[in-house]
Amino acid sequence: MATRTGMVMRLYLHGYDIGGDVSGFGPIAARANLIDVTSVQDSATRRLVGKRDGEITFTCFFNDTADASHDALSTLPTTDVLAMVTAGITRGDPVFCLSAKQVNYDWNVNQDGSLTGTVQLVGAAGYPLETAKLLTAKVTHSSATDVTGIDHGAQSTSGGVGFLQHFTAATGTVEYDIEDSSDSTNGTDGTWGNLLAFSDVATPYAQIAQRVEVSGTVERWVRASTNGTFTNAQFAMAFRRRVANEFDAG
């Protein structure tokens, strides 16, 4: 990875691809409460890291086309939503993921006549902002397919988290999986095993998103995979390889 700009970003929000209506982000924030544990014998302040949090705030244009910003945001759901902000659309690119509550649906009519909104997503369900790697940006699989895997460089032993955005499908039942391999050399060869499975998606194909954790060993190579009998499944997927001493999941 190298220093990069904020060009070519996407926002997937609980099965809606609304990046085309988004004019900017700010902030995308990972935060932690600091607990002051300074004693009388300390000569400087001591702090522990407490509960962590996350936020994704974005500015968008009003679009009442089906499955665009108004459809995705206007219900102001009381349940959690899963947001994925991708910094690029290539496998391996960074993704900011947040299980969140949408706290507002605010619009402004500006002096120039434009209609713009600012929407805030704040962390929910005990998870802070999580960074992951893109296994695939928004793609369509006409039938069961294995995506070329990405190389994480080495095996790890602290588990991981998979993130799925399901946009639509035409027929059948889609089985979304993440697989890993210890002996692949190019992301397609070698032996692959199922690392984690998302819940199967069947008709009526409502937009959904899922966050699934896995514990233990994660092999060097990781890939997205679709299985089952279906046609034209449209989705995006990311994976976070967890490290030792990471936050405790809620």
mmCIF file of C-alpha atoms in Angstrom, residues 27-150:
data_model
loop_
_atom_site.group_PDB
_atom_site.id
_atom_site.type_symbol
_atom_site.label_atom_id
_atom_site.label_comp_id
_atom_site.label_asym_id
_atom_site.label_seq_id
_atom_site.Cartn_x
_atom_site.Cartn_y
_atom_site.Cartn_z
ATOM 1 C CA PRO A 27 -15.534 12.100 9.798
ATOM 2 C CA ILE A 28 -14.813 8.414 9.404
ATOM 3 C CA ALA A 29 -13.666 7.956 12.978
ATOM 4 C CA ALA A 30 -12.317 5.245 15.253
ATOM 5 C CA ARG A 31 -12.333 6.441 18.846
ATOM 6 C CA ALA A 32 -11.489 5.121 22.302
ATOM 7 C CA ASN A 33 -12.367 6.402 25.748
ATOM 8 C CA LEU A 34 -9.310 6.957 27.926
ATOM 9 C CA ILE A 35 -9.592 6.084 31.599
ATOM 10 C CA ASP A 36 -7.448 8.183 33.932
ATOM 11 C CA VAL A 37 -5.693 5.877 36.415
ATOM 12 C CA THR A 38 -3.128 8.368 37.683
ATOM 13 C CA SER A 39 -2.133 7.663 41.280
ATOM 14 C CA VAL A 40 -0.538 9.946 43.870
ATOM 15 C CA GLN A 41 2.839 8.353 43.249
ATOM 16 C CA ASP A 42 2.846 9.084 39.496
ATOM 17 C CA SER A 43 4.685 12.105 38.142
ATOM 18 C CA ALA A 44 2.663 12.117 34.908
ATOM 19 C CA THR A 45 -0.816 11.096 33.790
ATOM 20 C CA ARG A 46 -1.480 7.385 33.287
ATOM 21 C CA ARG A 47 -4.367 6.186 31.137
ATOM 22 C CA LEU A 48 -5.974 2.928 30.101
ATOM 23 C CA VAL A 49 -7.889 2.373 26.891
ATOM 24 C CA GLY A 50 -11.595 1.944 27.676
ATOM 25 C CA LYS A 51 -14.583 1.371 25.452
ATOM 26 C CA ARG A 52 -14.113 1.994 21.761
ATOM 27 C CA ASP A 53 -16.490 3.543 19.272
ATOM 28 C CA GLY A 54 -16.867 4.463 15.628
ATOM 29 C CA GLU A 55 -18.606 6.961 13.388
ATOM 30 C CA ILE A 56 -19.224 7.422 9.680
ATOM 31 C CA THR A 57 -20.799 10.719 8.651
ATOM 32 C CA PHE A 58 -21.477 11.576 5.026
ATOM 33 C CA THR A 59 -23.060 14.255 2.884
ATOM 34 C CA CYS A 60 -25.342 13.149 0.073
ATOM 35 C CA PHE A 61 -27.657 14.344 -2.665
ATOM 36 C CA PHE A 62 -31.376 13.607 -2.655
ATOM 37 C CA ASN A 63 -32.228 10.817 -5.080
ATOM 38 C CA ASP A 64 -35.633 9.129 -4.931
ATOM 39 C CA THR A 65 -34.854 6.598 -7.668
ATOM 40 C CA ALA A 66 -35.448 3.023 -6.521
ATOM 41 C CA ASP A 67 -32.593 1.704 -4.329
ATOM 42 C CA ALA A 68 -30.860 5.100 -4.237
ATOM 43 C CA SER A 69 -30.197 7.387 -1.248
ATOM 44 C CA HIS A 70 -33.817 8.151 -0.302
ATOM 45 C CA ASP A 71 -34.789 4.459 -0.323
ATOM 46 C CA ALA A 72 -31.768 3.527 1.758
ATOM 47 C CA LEU A 73 -32.016 6.302 4.349
ATOM 48 C CA SER A 74 -35.604 7.487 4.697
ATOM 49 C CA THR A 75 -36.869 4.655 6.912
ATOM 50 C CA LEU A 76 -34.431 5.717 9.673
ATOM 51 C CA PRO A 77 -34.340 2.126 10.959
ATOM 52 C CA THR A 78 -34.246 1.343 14.660
ATOM 53 C CA THR A 79 -32.240 -1.828 13.994
ATOM 54 C CA ASP A 80 -28.502 -1.873 13.278
ATOM 55 C CA VAL A 81 -27.184 -1.233 9.789
ATOM 56 C CA LEU A 82 -23.827 -2.284 8.363
ATOM 57 C CA ALA A 83 -21.849 0.339 6.461
ATOM 58 C CA MET A 84 -18.804 -0.344 4.291
ATOM 59 C CA VAL A 85 -16.751 2.548 2.906
ATOM 60 C CA THR A 86 -14.203 1.299 0.383
ATOM 61 C CA ALA A 87 -11.023 3.222 -0.385
ATOM 62 C CA GLY A 88 -10.819 1.845 -3.905
ATOM 63 C CA ILE A 89 -12.484 -0.982 -5.801
ATOM 64 C CA THR A 90 -9.574 -3.411 -6.207
ATOM 65 C CA ARG A 91 -9.180 -6.625 -4.218
ATOM 66 C CA GLY A 92 -7.059 -5.894 -1.168
ATOM 67 C CA ASP A 93 -8.036 -2.225 -0.929
ATOM 68 C CA PRO A 94 -8.903 -0.905 2.550
ATOM 69 C CA VAL A 95 -12.511 -0.900 3.756
ATOM 70 C CA PHE A 96 -13.947 0.921 6.766
ATOM 71 C CA CYS A 97 -16.747 -1.181 8.293
ATOM 72 C CA LEU A 98 -19.186 -0.127 10.987
ATOM 73 C CA SER A 99 -22.143 -1.874 12.591
ATOM 74 C CA ALA A 100 -24.125 1.229 13.369
ATOM 75 C CA LYS A 101 -27.268 3.047 14.263
ATOM 76 C CA GLN A 102 -28.430 5.670 11.754
ATOM 77 C CA VAL A 103 -29.234 8.597 14.021
ATOM 78 C CA ASN A 104 -30.692 11.152 11.640
ATOM 79 C CA TYR A 105 -32.150 11.923 8.210
ATOM 80 C CA ASP A 106 -31.538 15.683 7.808
ATOM 81 C CA TRP A 107 -31.851 17.674 4.594
ATOM 82 C CA ASN A 108 -30.992 21.251 3.624
ATOM 83 C CA VAL A 109 -32.281 23.336 0.735
ATOM 84 C CA ASN A 110 -29.304 25.519 -0.096
ATOM 85 C CA GLN A 111 -29.229 29.011 -1.560
ATOM 86 C CA ASP A 112 -28.107 27.672 -4.921
ATOM 87 C CA GLY A 113 -31.194 25.436 -5.035
ATOM 88 C CA SER A 114 -29.437 22.168 -4.242
ATOM 89 C CA LEU A 115 -30.956 19.640 -1.864
ATOM 90 C CA THR A 116 -28.316 17.944 0.281
ATOM 91 C CA GLY A 117 -28.375 15.778 3.367
ATOM 92 C CA THR A 118 -25.981 14.927 6.179
ATOM 93 C CA VAL A 119 -26.341 11.491 7.735
ATOM 94 C CA GLN A 120 -24.535 10.217 10.813
ATOM 95 C CA LEU A 121 -23.886 6.560 11.601
ATOM 96 C CA VAL A 122 -22.586 5.751 15.101
ATOM 97 C CA GLY A 123 -21.252 2.485 16.442
ATOM 98 C CA ALA A 124 -23.730 -0.083 17.764
ATOM 99 C CA ALA A 125 -23.864 -3.677 19.024
ATOM 100 C CA GLY A 126 -20.541 -3.335 20.852
ATOM 101 C CA TYR A 127 -18.329 -2.990 17.764
ATOM 102 C CA PRO A 128 -16.099 -0.004 16.949
ATOM 103 C CA LEU A 129 -15.055 1.077 13.468
ATOM 104 C CA GLU A 130 -13.234 -1.870 11.896
ATOM 105 C CA THR A 131 -10.772 -1.770 9.016
ATOM 106 C CA ALA A 132 -10.802 -4.669 6.589
ATOM 107 C CA LYS A 133 -9.542 -5.655 3.146
ATOM 108 C CA LEU A 134 -11.807 -5.802 0.128
ATOM 109 C CA LEU A 135 -12.307 -9.343 -1.168
ATOM 110 C CA THR A 136 -14.446 -8.034 -3.982
ATOM 111 C CA ALA A 137 -16.142 -4.743 -4.770
ATOM 112 C CA LYS A 138 -19.698 -4.866 -6.115
ATOM 113 C CA VAL A 139 -19.838 -7.740 -8.610
ATOM 114 C CA THR A 140 -22.458 -10.007 -10.175
ATOM 115 C CA HIS A 141 -22.076 -13.785 -10.175
ATOM 116 C CA SER A 142 -24.320 -15.568 -12.657
ATOM 117 C CA SER A 143 -23.682 -18.864 -10.823
ATOM 118 C CA ALA A 144 -21.418 -20.299 -8.117
ATOM 119 C CA THR A 145 -17.958 -18.747 -8.475
ATOM 120 C CA ASP A 146 -14.666 -18.472 -6.565
ATOM 121 C CA VAL A 147 -13.087 -15.013 -6.593
ATOM 122 C CA THR A 148 -9.290 -14.755 -6.845
ATOM 123 C CA GLY A 149 -7.908 -14.620 -3.304
ATOM 124 C CA ILE A 150 -5.707 -12.022 -1.654
#
